[in-house]
Amino acid sequence: MSANGPRVLILPEDDWAAAVAAELAARLVERPSLRVCLPTGGTPTPVYAALANAERAGRCSLGAATVVLLDEWVGLAPGDPARCDVRLRDELLERLEAPPAFVPIGVDAADLAAAVAEHDAAAVCLDLAVVGLGMNGHIGFNEPGSSPSGATRVVTLQPMTIAAATAQYGARSMPSGGVTVGFARLLAAQEVWLLVTGERKAAVLRRALTEPENAACPASLLRRHPRLTVFADEAAAGELRGN
Ligand code: GLP
């Protein structure tokens, strides 16, 4: 953990998304060429809606920024609504007047290993890595057991991760493989933001922030970063009191 520990912001549920979007807009104003890694999932969806509104109101621009996708399924057809690239386009990129350069993960390439290496190179020198939190503590698709020096790579997903996605996408069966930006790149970003909402994440957020750093809870590895900010709503922060 850094000397001062992470900055933990606990926000009322109704203000959470606007607060995260406002801070992201502020970063974009400071640095229009921001190179940012973004996640998908239910957690960031309202942040992207608020950020798109801010852009359309002229409060920020992503036109000179670069967005690097955090993770992607392997085995879903291009255009599948459960694909991470499709979600990010729908929820943010296509809602913008001036979209950023977008770096999806080339999971459809004939040479997957080369596409993964290319994505790893794209994730070098991030100004900001924004990540969500999996129910088993995963970050992106860095599942329990991931190394803090892990590269961007193809991973086999854990049953809990597949089950969570299956529930989210209408009980269809989801693939067991993914590609994720690795901790080596995330921890080398200038800044890392962990987004967490909802009571169901309260226990895993407590583990991530209060238990000794360990690979069984990959999110705990983020505490090595000297500029980690946790944006939690009150429900997700419910088990942090007293810590
Ligand atoms: C998925 C994604 C992660 C995401 C996590 C949490 O497994 N690969 O990048 O952060 O789930 O998703 P949600 O925000 O829907 O809880």
XYZ file of C-alpha atoms and ligand atoms in Angstrom:
259
model
C 0.000 0.000 0.000
C 1.202 3.551 -0.558
C 2.309 5.489 2.492
C -0.982 7.308 2.711
C -3.233 4.507 1.540
C -5.884 4.889 -1.119
C -8.190 7.871 -1.351
C -11.609 6.398 -0.540
C -14.575 8.554 -1.533
C -17.928 7.406 -0.183
C -20.820 9.045 -1.956
C -24.607 8.893 -1.669
C -26.009 6.531 -4.278
C -27.811 9.325 -6.109
C -24.663 11.424 -6.450
C -22.157 8.689 -7.188
C -22.229 8.544 -10.994
C -22.294 12.331 -11.402
C -19.326 12.679 -9.047
C -17.224 10.121 -10.920
C -18.165 11.649 -14.276
C -17.339 15.155 -13.020
C -13.884 14.014 -11.906
C -13.319 12.301 -15.242
C -14.433 15.447 -17.061
C -12.001 17.458 -14.930
C -9.127 15.127 -15.896
C -10.057 15.597 -19.562
C -10.048 19.365 -19.182
C -6.600 19.209 -17.535
C -5.274 16.781 -20.126
C -7.319 16.632 -23.356
C -5.042 13.876 -24.714
C -5.847 11.631 -21.733
C -4.986 7.996 -22.353
C -7.498 6.076 -20.283
C -8.364 2.417 -19.849
C -12.118 1.897 -19.324
C -14.169 -1.056 -18.056
C -17.654 -2.224 -18.893
C -20.230 -3.892 -16.643
C -23.200 -2.513 -14.788
C -21.154 -0.324 -12.448
C -19.816 2.259 -14.924
C -22.989 2.466 -17.050
C -24.436 5.531 -15.238
C -21.007 7.195 -15.204
C -20.853 6.948 -18.989
C -24.350 8.407 -19.332
C -23.345 11.363 -17.143
C -20.036 11.807 -18.969
C -21.765 11.797 -22.362
C -24.179 14.441 -21.073
C -21.258 16.538 -19.845
C -19.596 16.267 -23.243
C -22.736 17.208 -25.105
C -23.148 20.189 -22.781
C -19.621 21.286 -23.724
C -18.112 20.704 -20.295
C -15.402 18.365 -21.583
C -14.211 16.697 -24.749
C -12.869 13.243 -25.453
C -11.987 14.204 -29.009
C -8.243 14.186 -28.359
C -8.303 11.326 -25.834
C -7.565 7.644 -26.328
C -9.737 4.971 -24.737
C -8.166 1.533 -24.266
C -10.619 -1.280 -23.513
C -9.925 -3.100 -20.224
C -11.131 -6.573 -21.101
C -13.077 -8.653 -23.596
C -14.691 -12.039 -23.984
C -13.100 -14.589 -26.274
C -15.685 -16.498 -28.292
C -18.496 -13.988 -28.755
C -19.181 -12.958 -32.335
C -18.413 -9.384 -33.413
C -21.409 -7.201 -32.608
C -22.728 -9.491 -29.868
C -24.475 -7.202 -27.344
C -22.598 -8.840 -24.477
C -19.226 -7.923 -25.973
C -17.344 -5.332 -23.983
C -16.473 -3.315 -27.097
C -20.151 -3.222 -28.118
C -21.208 -2.103 -24.639
C -18.626 0.668 -24.455
C -19.602 1.929 -27.898
C -23.324 1.877 -26.991
C -22.975 3.362 -23.544
C -20.353 6.027 -24.226
C -18.498 6.303 -27.513
C -21.489 6.574 -29.838
C -23.179 9.085 -27.565
C -20.372 11.610 -27.946
C -20.206 14.482 -30.381
C -16.443 14.014 -30.700
C -15.473 10.423 -29.899
C -11.977 9.508 -28.747
C -9.603 7.148 -30.493
C -10.780 3.723 -29.346
C -8.574 0.656 -28.889
C -10.747 -2.473 -28.622
C -9.185 -5.893 -28.059
C -8.573 -7.818 -31.273
C -10.173 -11.059 -30.136
C -11.456 -11.826 -33.644
C -7.969 -11.788 -35.166
C -6.639 -14.973 -36.733
C -3.531 -14.543 -34.588
C -4.925 -13.987 -31.103
C -1.498 -13.964 -29.445
C -0.355 -11.130 -31.714
C -3.558 -9.185 -31.029
C -3.062 -9.591 -27.286
C 0.553 -8.401 -27.552
C -0.680 -5.399 -29.520
C -3.219 -4.583 -26.826
C -0.563 -4.902 -24.144
C 1.499 -2.322 -26.017
C -1.545 -0.040 -26.222
C -1.938 -0.262 -22.449
C 1.574 1.072 -21.801
C 1.728 4.635 -20.477
C -1.858 5.000 -19.355
C -2.677 8.271 -17.643
C -5.624 6.677 -15.902
C -6.887 3.134 -15.418
C -10.546 2.927 -14.409
C -11.664 -0.500 -13.207
C -14.692 -2.171 -11.654
C -14.752 -4.884 -8.996
C -15.844 -8.468 -9.548
C -17.726 -10.385 -6.869
C -14.661 -12.593 -6.371
C -12.346 -9.580 -6.225
C -11.342 -9.694 -9.858
C -10.167 -6.621 -11.708
C -10.913 -6.652 -15.420
C -10.574 -10.371 -16.039
C -7.643 -10.692 -13.640
C -9.110 -13.511 -11.590
C -7.986 -14.662 -8.116
C -4.409 -15.921 -8.321
C -3.357 -13.211 -10.799
C 0.128 -11.838 -10.409
C 0.772 -8.131 -9.805
C 3.299 -8.313 -12.626
C 0.872 -10.076 -14.970
C 0.853 -9.056 -18.611
C -2.165 -8.502 -20.819
C -3.181 -12.046 -21.661
C -5.792 -14.668 -22.464
C -7.393 -16.017 -19.283
C -9.744 -18.796 -18.263
C -12.594 -17.340 -16.269
C -13.840 -18.672 -12.963
C -17.327 -20.170 -12.657
C -18.478 -17.231 -10.482
C -17.484 -14.743 -13.180
C -19.259 -16.711 -15.894
C -22.351 -17.123 -13.694
C -22.498 -13.384 -12.957
C -22.311 -12.584 -16.662
C -24.822 -15.262 -17.547
C -27.290 -13.697 -15.106
C -26.588 -10.237 -16.519
C -27.130 -11.255 -20.116
C -30.447 -13.048 -19.826
C -29.361 -16.544 -18.850
C -27.535 -17.203 -22.114
C -24.358 -19.170 -21.781
C -21.209 -17.088 -21.778
C -17.746 -18.168 -22.899
C -15.145 -19.313 -20.411
C -12.316 -17.289 -21.912
C -11.362 -13.647 -21.916
C -8.526 -11.221 -22.530
C -7.601 -8.694 -19.881
C -5.146 -5.888 -19.469
C -2.809 -7.234 -16.785
C -1.813 -5.743 -13.460
C 1.613 -4.814 -14.807
C -0.047 -2.226 -17.034
C -2.739 -1.164 -14.574
C -0.243 -0.579 -11.771
C 1.990 1.410 -14.140
C -0.801 3.867 -14.970
C -0.345 7.360 -13.531
C -3.563 6.937 -11.588
C -6.047 4.134 -10.856
C -9.734 4.480 -10.019
C -11.758 1.610 -8.579
C -15.517 2.006 -9.086
C -17.791 0.092 -6.712
C -21.521 0.307 -6.109
C -24.207 -1.694 -4.376
C -24.579 -3.662 -1.190
C -23.643 -6.915 -2.914
C -20.085 -5.578 -3.320
C -19.717 -4.486 0.328
C -17.969 -7.647 1.543
C -15.556 -7.884 -1.360
C -14.715 -4.173 -1.103
C -13.942 -4.637 2.604
C -11.676 -7.570 1.739
C -9.958 -5.553 -0.994
C -9.214 -2.591 1.248
C -8.680 -4.073 4.687
C -7.302 -7.603 4.383
C -3.580 -8.094 3.828
C -2.750 -7.638 0.180
C -3.069 -11.026 -1.510
C -3.633 -12.512 -4.934
C -6.737 -14.371 -3.703
C -8.415 -10.960 -3.810
C -6.849 -9.336 -6.885
C -8.372 -5.935 -6.088
C -6.181 -5.776 -2.975
C -3.142 -5.602 -5.286
C -4.290 -2.156 -6.434
C -3.287 -0.818 -3.000
C 0.313 -0.944 -4.215
C -0.507 1.987 -6.428
C 0.478 5.361 -4.960
C -2.485 7.123 -6.567
C -5.451 4.816 -6.086
C -8.889 6.378 -5.678
C -11.866 4.249 -4.675
C -15.248 5.680 -5.636
C -17.798 3.754 -3.566
C -21.444 4.450 -2.972
C -22.743 4.191 0.586
C -24.116 0.697 0.062
C -20.821 -0.669 -1.241
C -18.972 1.052 1.626
C -21.302 -0.511 4.200
C -18.651 -2.812 5.675
C -15.824 -0.227 5.769
C -16.969 1.629 8.846
C -14.336 1.700 11.561
C -11.539 0.921 9.104
C -16.875 -8.314 -15.359
C -15.874 -7.451 -16.101
C -15.147 -6.521 -15.202
C -16.159 -5.800 -14.360
C -16.817 -6.782 -13.431
C -17.867 -6.168 -12.537
O -16.366 -9.574 -15.110
N -14.932 -8.223 -16.852
O -14.353 -5.616 -15.949
O -15.540 -4.777 -13.627
O -17.396 -7.821 -14.161
O -19.048 -5.972 -13.251
P -20.282 -5.183 -12.708
O -19.904 -3.748 -12.744
O -21.389 -5.484 -13.671
O -20.552 -5.666 -11.333
